[in-house]
Amino acid sequence: MFRHRLSRQRVVRLLAGAAASALVVLPLAPAATAAEYRGELSSARSATPAAAEATDQAADQVLTWTADASVSRYASAPATATAGAATIVFENSAATGNNIGMSHTLTFDTSTPGYNHDITLDILANPFDENGGRYEAEVVLTPGKYRYFCAIPGHSTMVGELVVTEDPGEDTTAPVVTADVAGQQDADGAYIGSATVSLTAEDAGSGVASVEYSLDGGTYVPYGEPVVLDEPGMYMLEYRATDNAGNVSEPEMAHVTVVPSDGEDTTAPTVTPEVTGELDDNGAYVGTATVNLRAVDAGSGVASVEYALDGGEYAPYTDPVVVDTVGEHTVAYRATDNAGNVSAPGSATFTVVEPSQEDTTPPSVTAEVTGEQDADGTYVGSATVSLLAEDAGTGVKSVEYNLDGAGYKAYTAPVVVDVTGPHTLTYRATDNSGNVSQPGKVDLVVVGGADPPDTTQPIASAQVDGEQDDEGFYIDSATITINARDGESGVAFIEYALDDFIFREYTGPIVVTAGGAHELGYRATDNAGNVTRTGTLRFSIAREGIDACPVSDERPTVIMGDVDSKVANVDTGNGCTIADLIDADGQWVSHWAFVRHVTQVADQLRADGVITETKRVKLINVAKRSDVGR
């Protein structure tokens, strides 16, 4: 073997039969000095051209290492690559930060067990050599791991790994988009005067092609710079991204409230309509349509909301408007705040048609990968894969996943992948009619990290205590206790919101005495800034002689969002129907939170003998199929 210095031109490959080998170089003796190393290379330089073929060929990918004046690490280095041809660039120059003329090598390990040994590359570079410290080499990478290091004595901590995976082929993974809201906030979390929303998109496959956003349900527009919201009110900013392979991310939503900086309320409320129900191919609602009106006012607060159906007189809006008459309909609406500001009238027009049935469509399944990523898109320490299956027909029966070919398993919670290296997770879902989705797939790479930061959310839980009647209602009062724990940076604070969207700091047990149904949202934040997903706790208080549900949902069947369960909506006691307990029209933080709630209600109703086992299963399946909380 012999060692040689690479020229600025690309170094040709040495081929032996059908196997492609890399550069052949001499190992550096441990006691050699940098000067001896340069002399050895100089003496071998004349032999190099005769050993290489003059078939300079461009590689598919370029992998760049740089060095500077440090002897403890490379200034930059790739962590992953794709199997096949590659151009390796090593630069140790003034341009990369080496301003003292220090030599470094890029040497590939050919002896340590557990690594690939098919590349014998050994490059010495100095800012003042004939190439200015920059060299290139053509190699062929094979799947696995390569270890590289600096062979100059005293530089032993300059070492790293390159993980090489098979060519993933077609990019089928959508980009990941995150939103950051900045601005001065008040005690309730509202932004004073203005808020600025910045969007960031990443794609480890073909790269991000575009980012779009929609404000308050409007048309999507391209995102070019941070969005400034400087009018008082509540905003819903929806965003998504598309990669160069045409994959589009699932829309995400940022809710922002802006309040006046001077405290004077001259802004009318904002009313947002939502029409839900099962849609046919023409966009008409099958059987029924439900109109939900949501009014918000960041100043003095909403005083009243009114609606008018099909040109009739305005009436107070207290519950969702259910329309089950076949034909076209228009619901007009307006709201007034406590300062007397009245919103401009709005309207929602839709069509109701006769229902039809038969489910031959398999469920749809989407995957979301989360975790800390480095500059190359690999996940540091671990990656978490969450699966969401939906079926608009008979409902989802099961979801399964297969990690690295180990066989399909039932999916019950997000899958945490924390083993270093490349991984493939495939997934599928089956509905209650036996339709099975086509398998989906996500590819990811996990790399180890020393002293990783705390990126784990705290764990928060809440419970209700108090005397209950036979129907599960709390008598006269209920006490809520919230707990949180965090094994890394520790819990910073806990918050809760009772029967509204305003979060307050939790300092001790909360006693609720108001009769009727209640909803408590809770969350915790740790000292690293990680926040739990908002949990939801629902309970009802029965006061002696008082109807626990004075404004009751008395529709004949239990309807959840866009799906009619066909289960009779009977009174369960204390004036509350099954629909009252399920509360499908409440403000749910997520679809799965709603499904868990319905499961608990259905299990209790079955245990109390209010419903049969068949109806229990039907209520749970309808909750999974519904659009509540999405």
XYZ file of C-alpha atoms in Angstrom:
630
model
C 0.000 0.000 0.000
C 1.085 3.611 -0.450
C -0.161 6.982 0.730
C -0.656 9.910 -1.598
C -2.079 13.406 -1.539
C -5.181 14.053 -3.663
C -5.094 16.719 -6.359
C -7.754 19.382 -6.756
C -9.172 17.310 -9.613
C -11.399 14.381 -8.629
C -9.510 11.194 -7.829
C -10.411 8.253 -10.036
C -11.573 4.932 -8.612
C -9.415 1.814 -8.551
C -11.436 -1.127 -9.840
C -10.574 -4.761 -9.118
C -12.901 -7.119 -11.028
C -16.550 -6.319 -10.283
C -15.841 -4.747 -6.860
C -15.336 -0.960 -6.659
C -12.703 0.025 -4.104
C -11.786 3.448 -2.780
C -8.383 5.117 -2.544
C -5.522 2.927 -1.385
C -3.430 4.716 1.243
C -0.719 3.976 3.801
C -1.700 4.158 7.502
C -0.126 6.971 9.506
C 2.379 5.748 12.073
C 1.340 6.890 15.576
C 4.603 8.709 16.225
C 4.804 10.474 12.854
C 4.865 14.241 12.857
C 2.825 16.387 10.481
C 6.062 17.309 8.651
C 7.024 13.628 8.209
C 3.500 12.926 7.037
C 3.761 15.601 4.325
C 7.175 14.264 3.247
C 5.846 10.708 2.970
C 2.969 11.917 0.816
C 5.353 13.889 -1.382
C 7.537 10.847 -2.051
C 4.492 8.731 -2.970
C 2.804 11.336 -5.180
C 4.543 10.231 -8.371
C 3.228 6.664 -8.000
C -0.420 7.629 -7.664
C -1.426 8.496 -11.273
C -0.140 5.167 -12.571
C -2.380 3.262 -10.167
C -5.632 5.061 -10.984
C -7.873 4.860 -13.991
C -8.502 8.087 -15.870
C -12.294 7.683 -15.759
C -13.298 10.774 -13.803
C -17.057 10.435 -13.295
C -19.386 12.725 -11.344
C -21.011 11.150 -8.278
C -24.700 11.406 -7.383
C -24.085 13.082 -4.015
C -21.441 15.359 -2.454
C -20.392 14.848 1.177
C -18.307 17.652 2.699
C -16.030 17.646 5.763
C -14.351 20.859 6.961
C -11.730 21.541 9.627
C -10.472 24.653 11.382
C -7.941 25.499 14.099
C -9.523 23.052 16.572
C -7.925 19.662 17.351
C -11.021 18.300 19.153
C -13.609 18.155 16.364
C -14.223 18.676 12.676
C -15.833 22.038 11.920
C -18.565 20.233 9.970
C -19.266 16.686 8.824
C -22.179 14.777 7.290
C -24.033 12.255 9.467
C -25.947 10.309 6.809
C -25.656 9.411 3.151
C -27.289 7.183 0.537
C -25.597 4.057 -0.783
C -23.904 4.498 -4.175
C -21.492 6.867 -5.826
C -20.429 9.911 -3.816
C -17.939 12.759 -4.027
C -16.087 13.305 -0.753
C -14.787 16.845 -0.202
C -12.325 17.604 2.603
C -11.364 21.251 3.167
C -8.999 22.522 5.880
C -8.372 26.107 4.838
C -8.552 29.722 5.919
C -12.045 29.804 4.412
C -13.173 27.097 6.868
C -11.616 28.852 9.876
C -8.040 27.461 9.965
C -6.002 30.647 10.307
C -2.896 29.090 11.917
C -1.782 26.642 9.204
C -2.601 23.477 11.204
C -2.727 20.176 9.290
C -5.592 17.695 9.639
C -6.459 14.390 7.981
C -9.729 12.757 6.983
C -9.034 9.050 7.497
C -11.568 6.225 7.128
C -11.252 3.401 9.720
C -10.442 0.009 8.161
C -10.017 -2.141 11.282
C -12.514 -1.386 14.073
C -15.246 -4.103 14.245
C -18.798 -2.997 13.525
C -17.952 -0.588 10.695
C -17.634 -0.851 6.912
C -14.003 -1.251 5.813
C -14.373 -0.946 2.031
C -13.127 2.670 1.786
C -9.410 3.208 2.541
C -9.431 6.977 2.224
C -6.678 9.003 3.965
C -6.426 12.718 3.023
C -3.920 15.167 4.522
C -4.802 18.852 4.075
C -3.066 22.072 5.135
C -4.193 25.664 4.412
C -0.780 26.392 2.870
C -0.340 23.297 0.679
C -0.488 23.386 -3.104
C -4.268 22.901 -3.131
C -5.029 25.473 -0.464
C -6.267 22.692 1.848
C -9.151 21.493 -0.377
C -9.383 17.951 -1.840
C -11.994 15.752 -3.520
C -12.289 11.986 -3.952
C -14.784 9.692 -5.707
C -15.959 6.668 -3.701
C -18.745 4.078 -3.711
C -20.644 3.833 -0.391
C -22.343 0.658 0.811
C -25.145 0.438 3.412
C -23.913 0.443 7.006
C -21.700 2.670 9.149
C -18.286 4.184 8.460
C -15.967 5.525 11.152
C -13.689 8.447 10.265
C -11.010 10.286 12.276
C -7.970 12.564 12.142
C -4.784 10.438 12.189
C -2.411 13.198 13.320
C -1.172 12.614 16.905
C -2.936 14.809 19.446
C -6.053 15.102 17.258
C -7.625 11.836 18.466
C -10.974 13.363 19.485
C -11.681 14.396 15.892
C -13.809 11.327 15.149
C -17.310 10.578 13.904
C -19.688 8.185 12.140
C -21.313 8.276 8.710
C -24.545 6.230 8.447
C -25.288 5.019 4.919
C -28.755 3.776 3.982
C -30.274 2.272 0.885
C -31.665 4.737 -1.653
C -35.184 5.352 -0.304
C -36.518 5.805 -3.822
C -39.735 7.771 -4.089
C -40.377 10.426 -1.442
C -43.814 9.740 0.079
C -43.369 11.640 3.353
C -44.915 15.093 3.701
C -42.932 18.041 5.149
C -43.157 19.035 8.817
C -44.348 22.596 9.509
C -44.105 24.477 12.812
C -45.503 27.853 13.831
C -43.970 30.324 16.291
C -46.061 33.201 17.665
C -44.189 36.209 19.064
C -45.348 39.368 20.802
C -46.096 40.854 24.219
C -48.714 38.814 26.116
C -51.034 39.677 28.973
C -51.852 37.466 31.969
C -54.451 35.525 29.945
C -52.054 34.740 27.100
C -53.525 37.298 24.675
C -51.135 39.397 22.579
C -51.192 43.132 23.311
C -51.419 45.312 20.205
C -50.110 42.736 17.718
C -48.763 39.213 17.247
C -46.281 37.913 14.667
C -46.616 34.338 13.357
C -43.511 32.752 11.790
C -43.734 29.440 9.899
C -40.867 26.980 9.425
C -41.009 23.876 7.203
C -38.574 20.959 6.955
C -38.464 17.959 4.614
C -35.806 15.247 4.856
C -36.676 13.804 1.439
C -37.050 15.894 -1.700
C -37.004 19.225 0.156
C -39.656 21.890 0.796
C -41.225 23.387 -2.322
C -43.703 25.829 -0.746
C -45.422 26.912 2.482
C -48.978 28.311 2.558
C -51.321 29.687 5.168
C -55.013 30.521 5.493
C -56.308 33.163 7.887
C -59.735 32.653 9.512
C -60.873 30.092 6.948
C -59.882 32.161 3.926
C -58.079 31.044 0.786
C -54.574 29.654 1.177
C -51.842 32.120 0.138
C -48.060 31.611 -0.193
C -46.025 32.250 2.977
C -43.102 34.555 2.314
C -42.515 36.417 5.550
C -43.907 36.411 9.130
C -47.633 37.235 9.346
C -48.407 40.284 11.515
C -51.829 40.351 13.207
C -52.423 43.844 14.578
C -56.222 44.192 14.722
C -57.945 43.210 18.002
C -59.766 39.878 17.752
C -59.294 36.119 17.747
C -57.544 34.549 14.758
C -57.248 31.053 13.353
C -54.166 30.695 11.164
C -54.027 27.369 9.317
C -50.814 26.343 7.578
C -49.354 23.553 5.439
C -46.313 22.793 3.259
C -45.618 20.911 0.018
C -42.344 19.181 -0.852
C -40.731 18.800 -4.265
C -42.259 15.326 -4.622
C -45.780 16.778 -4.292
C -46.457 15.518 -0.735
C -48.648 17.966 1.238
C -48.612 18.099 5.040
C -51.813 17.842 7.060
C -53.031 21.369 7.895
C -52.119 22.612 11.376
C -53.807 25.452 13.260
C -52.489 28.312 15.403
C -55.048 30.193 17.558
C -54.054 33.777 18.377
C -55.924 36.430 20.383
C -54.966 40.107 19.989
C -56.301 42.731 22.436
C -56.145 46.530 22.093
C -53.087 48.190 23.539
C -55.125 51.112 24.922
C -57.872 49.019 26.518
C -60.755 50.664 24.595
C -63.101 48.216 22.830
C -64.289 49.570 19.476
C -64.115 46.285 17.598
C -67.199 44.177 16.900
C -67.199 40.465 17.745
C -66.143 37.881 15.188
C -68.567 35.057 14.399
C -67.332 31.834 12.805
C -69.839 29.305 11.423
C -69.141 25.593 11.130
C -71.502 23.296 9.248
C -71.008 19.612 10.045
C -72.566 16.378 8.886
C -71.963 13.552 6.430
C -71.203 14.864 2.924
C -71.953 13.133 -0.368
C -69.795 13.402 -3.508
C -71.549 16.641 -4.475
C -70.877 18.344 -1.159
C -74.466 18.046 0.110
C -75.205 16.947 3.678
C -76.779 13.512 3.979
C -79.828 13.416 6.262
C -78.972 16.385 8.506
C -76.660 19.350 8.770
C -75.642 20.988 12.049
C -74.647 24.650 12.175
C -72.347 25.659 15.041
C -71.710 29.356 15.679
C -68.646 30.506 17.602
C -68.415 34.162 18.577
C -65.308 35.719 20.098
C -64.511 39.228 21.278
C -61.080 40.125 22.586
C -62.266 43.364 24.171
C -65.371 43.558 26.370
C -66.534 40.018 25.572
C -69.519 38.583 23.707
C -72.936 39.614 25.029
C -75.198 37.673 22.625
C -75.314 35.672 19.399
C -78.358 35.493 17.091
C -79.300 33.484 14.012
C -82.072 33.405 11.394
C -82.971 30.293 9.365
C -84.033 30.699 5.722
C -84.955 34.375 6.013
C -86.903 34.094 9.270
C -86.688 36.350 12.306
C -83.454 36.483 14.301
C -83.527 34.325 17.427
C -81.013 33.873 20.294
C -78.387 31.213 19.540
C -77.948 28.848 22.493
C -77.353 25.447 20.875
C -76.185 24.195 17.473
C -78.876 24.580 14.793
C -79.877 21.162 13.379
C -81.445 21.241 9.907
C -82.952 17.967 8.636
C -85.352 19.204 5.956
C -84.310 18.188 2.433
C -83.385 21.190 0.267
C -81.166 24.278 0.232
C -80.913 26.350 3.422
C -79.282 29.564 4.610
C -78.464 30.411 8.231
C -77.711 34.091 8.873
C -75.939 35.143 12.081
C -74.588 38.120 14.035
C -73.149 38.871 17.487
C -73.058 41.801 19.925
C -70.347 42.480 22.520
C -70.699 44.085 25.953
C -69.570 47.442 24.558
C -72.493 47.445 22.106
C -70.462 46.666 18.975
C -72.480 44.533 16.535
C -70.819 42.305 13.929
C -71.764 42.556 10.265
C -74.318 39.823 9.384
C -72.804 36.647 7.951
C -74.436 33.581 6.447
C -73.821 29.905 5.683
C -75.645 28.204 2.793
C -75.832 24.427 2.349
C -78.006 21.628 0.956
C -79.529 18.615 2.741
C -80.310 15.415 0.761
C -81.848 12.031 1.565
C -79.416 9.525 3.183
C -77.973 6.458 1.419
C -75.603 3.739 2.696
C -72.954 1.031 1.963
C -69.295 1.049 2.995
C -66.756 -0.249 0.473
C -64.027 2.308 1.172
C -61.022 1.353 3.347
C -59.870 3.647 6.141
C -57.261 6.340 5.572
C -54.157 6.351 7.759
C -51.656 9.181 8.239
C -48.350 9.136 10.103
C -46.576 11.989 11.897
C -42.922 11.747 12.976
C -41.762 14.113 15.726
C -38.491 14.601 17.583
C -35.379 16.771 17.598
C -33.664 16.784 14.201
C -30.156 17.789 13.225
C -29.166 19.727 10.112
C -29.309 16.565 7.985
C -32.879 15.689 9.028
C -31.917 12.719 11.225
C -33.516 12.393 14.661
C -31.287 12.933 17.680
C -31.756 10.381 20.452
C -35.224 9.186 19.407
C -38.157 9.724 17.054
C -41.861 9.312 17.840
C -44.277 8.038 15.174
C -47.984 8.837 15.714
C -50.671 7.198 13.554
C -54.187 8.514 12.921
C -56.800 6.373 11.119
C -60.195 7.622 9.926
C -63.143 5.900 8.263
C -66.281 7.767 7.244
C -68.288 4.538 6.794
C -68.506 1.852 9.459
C -65.609 3.196 11.490
C -62.058 2.089 12.214
C -61.732 -1.354 13.786
C -57.957 -1.609 14.218
C -54.626 0.047 13.388
C -51.356 -1.928 13.075
C -47.685 -1.126 12.533
C -44.558 -3.058 11.554
C -41.171 -1.700 12.684
C -38.131 -2.838 10.703
C -39.844 -6.014 9.456
C -40.522 -7.434 12.940
C -44.170 -8.178 12.057
C -47.392 -6.219 12.482
C -48.479 -5.242 15.998
C -51.599 -3.479 17.277
C -51.100 0.296 17.482
C -52.291 1.637 20.841
C -49.929 4.571 21.485
C -47.263 6.569 19.600
C -44.243 4.401 18.706
C -40.931 5.628 20.153
C -37.877 4.619 18.067
C -34.682 5.165 20.075
C -32.205 2.685 18.539
C -29.393 4.338 16.579
C -29.539 3.690 12.819
C -32.015 3.714 9.921
C -35.579 2.451 10.476
C -38.685 1.741 8.395
C -42.171 1.691 9.904
C -45.130 0.472 7.822
C -48.747 0.801 8.927
C -52.312 -0.098 7.930
C -55.892 0.057 9.254
C -59.038 -2.069 8.988
C -62.635 -0.825 9.278
C -65.654 -2.636 10.698
C -66.687 -3.744 7.194
C -63.376 -5.548 6.709
C -61.890 -3.004 4.296
C -58.088 -2.800 4.738
C -56.054 0.264 3.767
C -52.999 0.081 1.538
C -49.853 -0.041 3.734
C -48.173 3.317 4.314
C -44.511 3.768 5.177
C -42.181 6.201 6.937
C -38.365 6.035 6.802
C -36.236 7.714 9.450
C -32.704 7.692 10.878
C -31.844 8.000 14.587
C -28.392 9.117 15.728
C -27.014 9.188 19.262
C -26.523 12.455 21.102
C -24.334 13.304 24.103
C -26.115 15.157 26.904
C -29.294 15.770 24.858
C -31.520 18.667 25.947
C -34.840 18.047 27.655
C -37.386 17.670 24.843
C -39.831 15.478 26.781
C -43.199 16.893 27.774
C -44.249 16.653 31.416
C -46.965 14.175 32.352
C -50.159 15.790 33.685
C -53.262 14.168 35.158
C -56.456 15.385 36.790
C -59.140 13.763 38.903
C -62.557 14.699 40.269
C -63.545 13.813 43.838
C -66.840 14.147 45.641
C -70.023 12.291 46.533
C -71.797 10.886 43.471
C -75.365 9.764 42.862
C -76.403 6.566 41.054
C -75.995 8.258 37.678
C -72.427 9.365 38.333
C -73.296 13.029 38.957
C -71.493 14.832 41.781
C -73.876 15.951 44.493
C -73.765 19.702 45.253
C -70.016 20.079 44.562
C -66.924 18.478 43.054
C -63.225 18.954 43.852
C -60.662 18.820 41.036
C -57.018 17.987 41.746
C -54.329 18.349 39.056
C -50.901 16.727 39.291
C -47.847 16.848 36.996
C -44.381 15.333 36.982
C -41.255 15.712 34.840
C -38.190 13.503 35.235
C -35.755 15.830 33.472
C -35.859 19.616 33.936
C -38.799 19.499 36.383
C -42.302 21.011 36.340
C -42.377 24.810 36.116
C -46.129 25.391 36.502
C -49.615 23.890 35.926
C -52.572 25.678 34.279
C -56.288 25.027 33.955
C -59.319 26.478 32.156
C -62.769 25.849 33.618
C -65.754 26.166 31.248
C -63.905 28.637 29.005
C -60.666 29.035 27.025
C -58.790 31.213 29.516
C -55.989 29.330 31.272
C -55.078 30.241 34.841
C -52.241 29.025 37.046
C -53.190 26.066 39.228
C -52.192 26.543 42.862
C -54.376 24.007 44.673
C -57.581 21.912 44.502
C -60.510 23.584 42.705
C -63.992 23.317 44.225
C -66.892 23.626 41.746
C -70.426 24.104 43.094
C -72.375 25.331 40.038
C -74.941 22.784 38.889
C -74.837 21.270 35.407
C -72.172 19.955 33.063
C -68.600 21.267 33.306
C -65.433 21.001 31.253
C -61.940 21.491 32.642
C -58.850 21.752 30.450
C -55.423 21.334 32.015
C -51.769 21.366 30.973
C -48.279 21.558 32.462
C -45.017 23.227 31.405
C -41.534 22.108 32.440
C -38.442 24.258 33.027
C -37.212 23.553 29.481
C -40.395 25.035 28.024
C -42.010 21.719 26.964
C -45.806 21.833 27.283
C -48.150 18.848 27.587
C -51.060 18.427 25.240
C -54.114 19.952 26.878
C -56.136 17.316 28.706
C -59.898 17.508 29.172
C -61.951 16.484 32.193
C -65.762 16.466 31.978
C -68.171 16.058 34.876
C -71.637 17.123 35.993
C -72.932 18.435 39.313
C -76.443 17.684 40.464
C -78.015 20.137 42.920
C -80.975 18.820 44.878
C -84.169 19.794 43.080
C -82.204 21.217 40.129
C -82.077 19.748 36.605
C -78.395 18.928 35.958
C -78.877 19.685 32.265
C -81.440 22.536 32.066
C -80.559 23.184 28.398
C -80.689 19.627 27.115
C -79.936 18.056 23.719
C -83.276 16.343 23.052
C -82.710 15.153 19.499
C -84.203 11.653 19.005
C -80.821 10.010 18.315
C -77.247 10.653 19.451
C -75.409 12.693 16.797
C -71.652 13.235 16.974
C -70.461 15.924 14.602
C -71.131 14.675 11.093
C -72.336 11.163 12.037
C -75.728 9.979 13.352
C -75.226 6.946 15.633
C -78.910 5.917 15.352
C -78.748 5.184 19.126
C -81.845 6.496 20.911
C -81.050 9.687 22.863
C -82.722 8.664 26.152
C -82.748 10.514 29.477
C -80.071 9.060 31.778
C -81.336 10.680 34.964
C -81.233 14.184 36.521
C -82.549 15.613 33.241
C -79.488 14.732 31.128
C -79.697 12.757 27.869
C -76.954 10.547 26.422
C -76.095 13.373 24.004
C -75.717 15.788 26.956
C -73.153 13.472 28.564
C -71.256 12.926 25.303
C -71.273 16.684 24.528
C -70.148 16.285 20.914
C -70.546 20.043 20.326
C -68.097 20.987 23.068
C -64.665 22.530 22.430
C -62.443 19.436 22.298
C -58.662 19.796 22.216
C -58.269 16.783 19.911
C -60.231 14.030 18.206
C -58.666 11.346 20.367
C -59.563 13.227 23.557
C -63.196 13.155 22.421
C -63.006 9.425 21.585
C -61.590 8.641 25.055
C -64.390 10.665 26.662
C -67.127 8.840 24.680
C -65.555 5.495 25.619
C -65.750 6.392 29.315
C -69.366 7.597 29.039
C -70.449 4.532 27.032
C -68.751 2.147 29.486
C -70.530 3.818 32.438
C -73.926 3.800 30.685
C -73.472 0.103 29.892
C -72.496 -0.649 33.494
C -75.590 1.263 34.714
C -77.855 -0.680 32.340
C -78.904 2.416 30.389
C -77.674 0.980 27.067
C -76.854 -2.485 25.709
C -73.401 -3.759 24.785
C -74.244 -3.350 21.081
C -75.129 0.315 21.592
C -71.985 0.847 23.690
C -69.790 -0.410 20.837
C -71.788 1.634 18.314
C -71.331 4.883 20.266
C -67.559 4.343 20.497
C -67.251 3.501 16.775
C -69.298 6.559 15.769
C -67.051 8.761 17.934
C -64.008 7.424 16.071
C -65.634 8.090 12.700
C -66.848 11.561 13.574
C -65.028 14.825 12.861
C -65.347 16.057 16.456
C -62.101 17.545 17.715
C -60.290 17.444 14.366
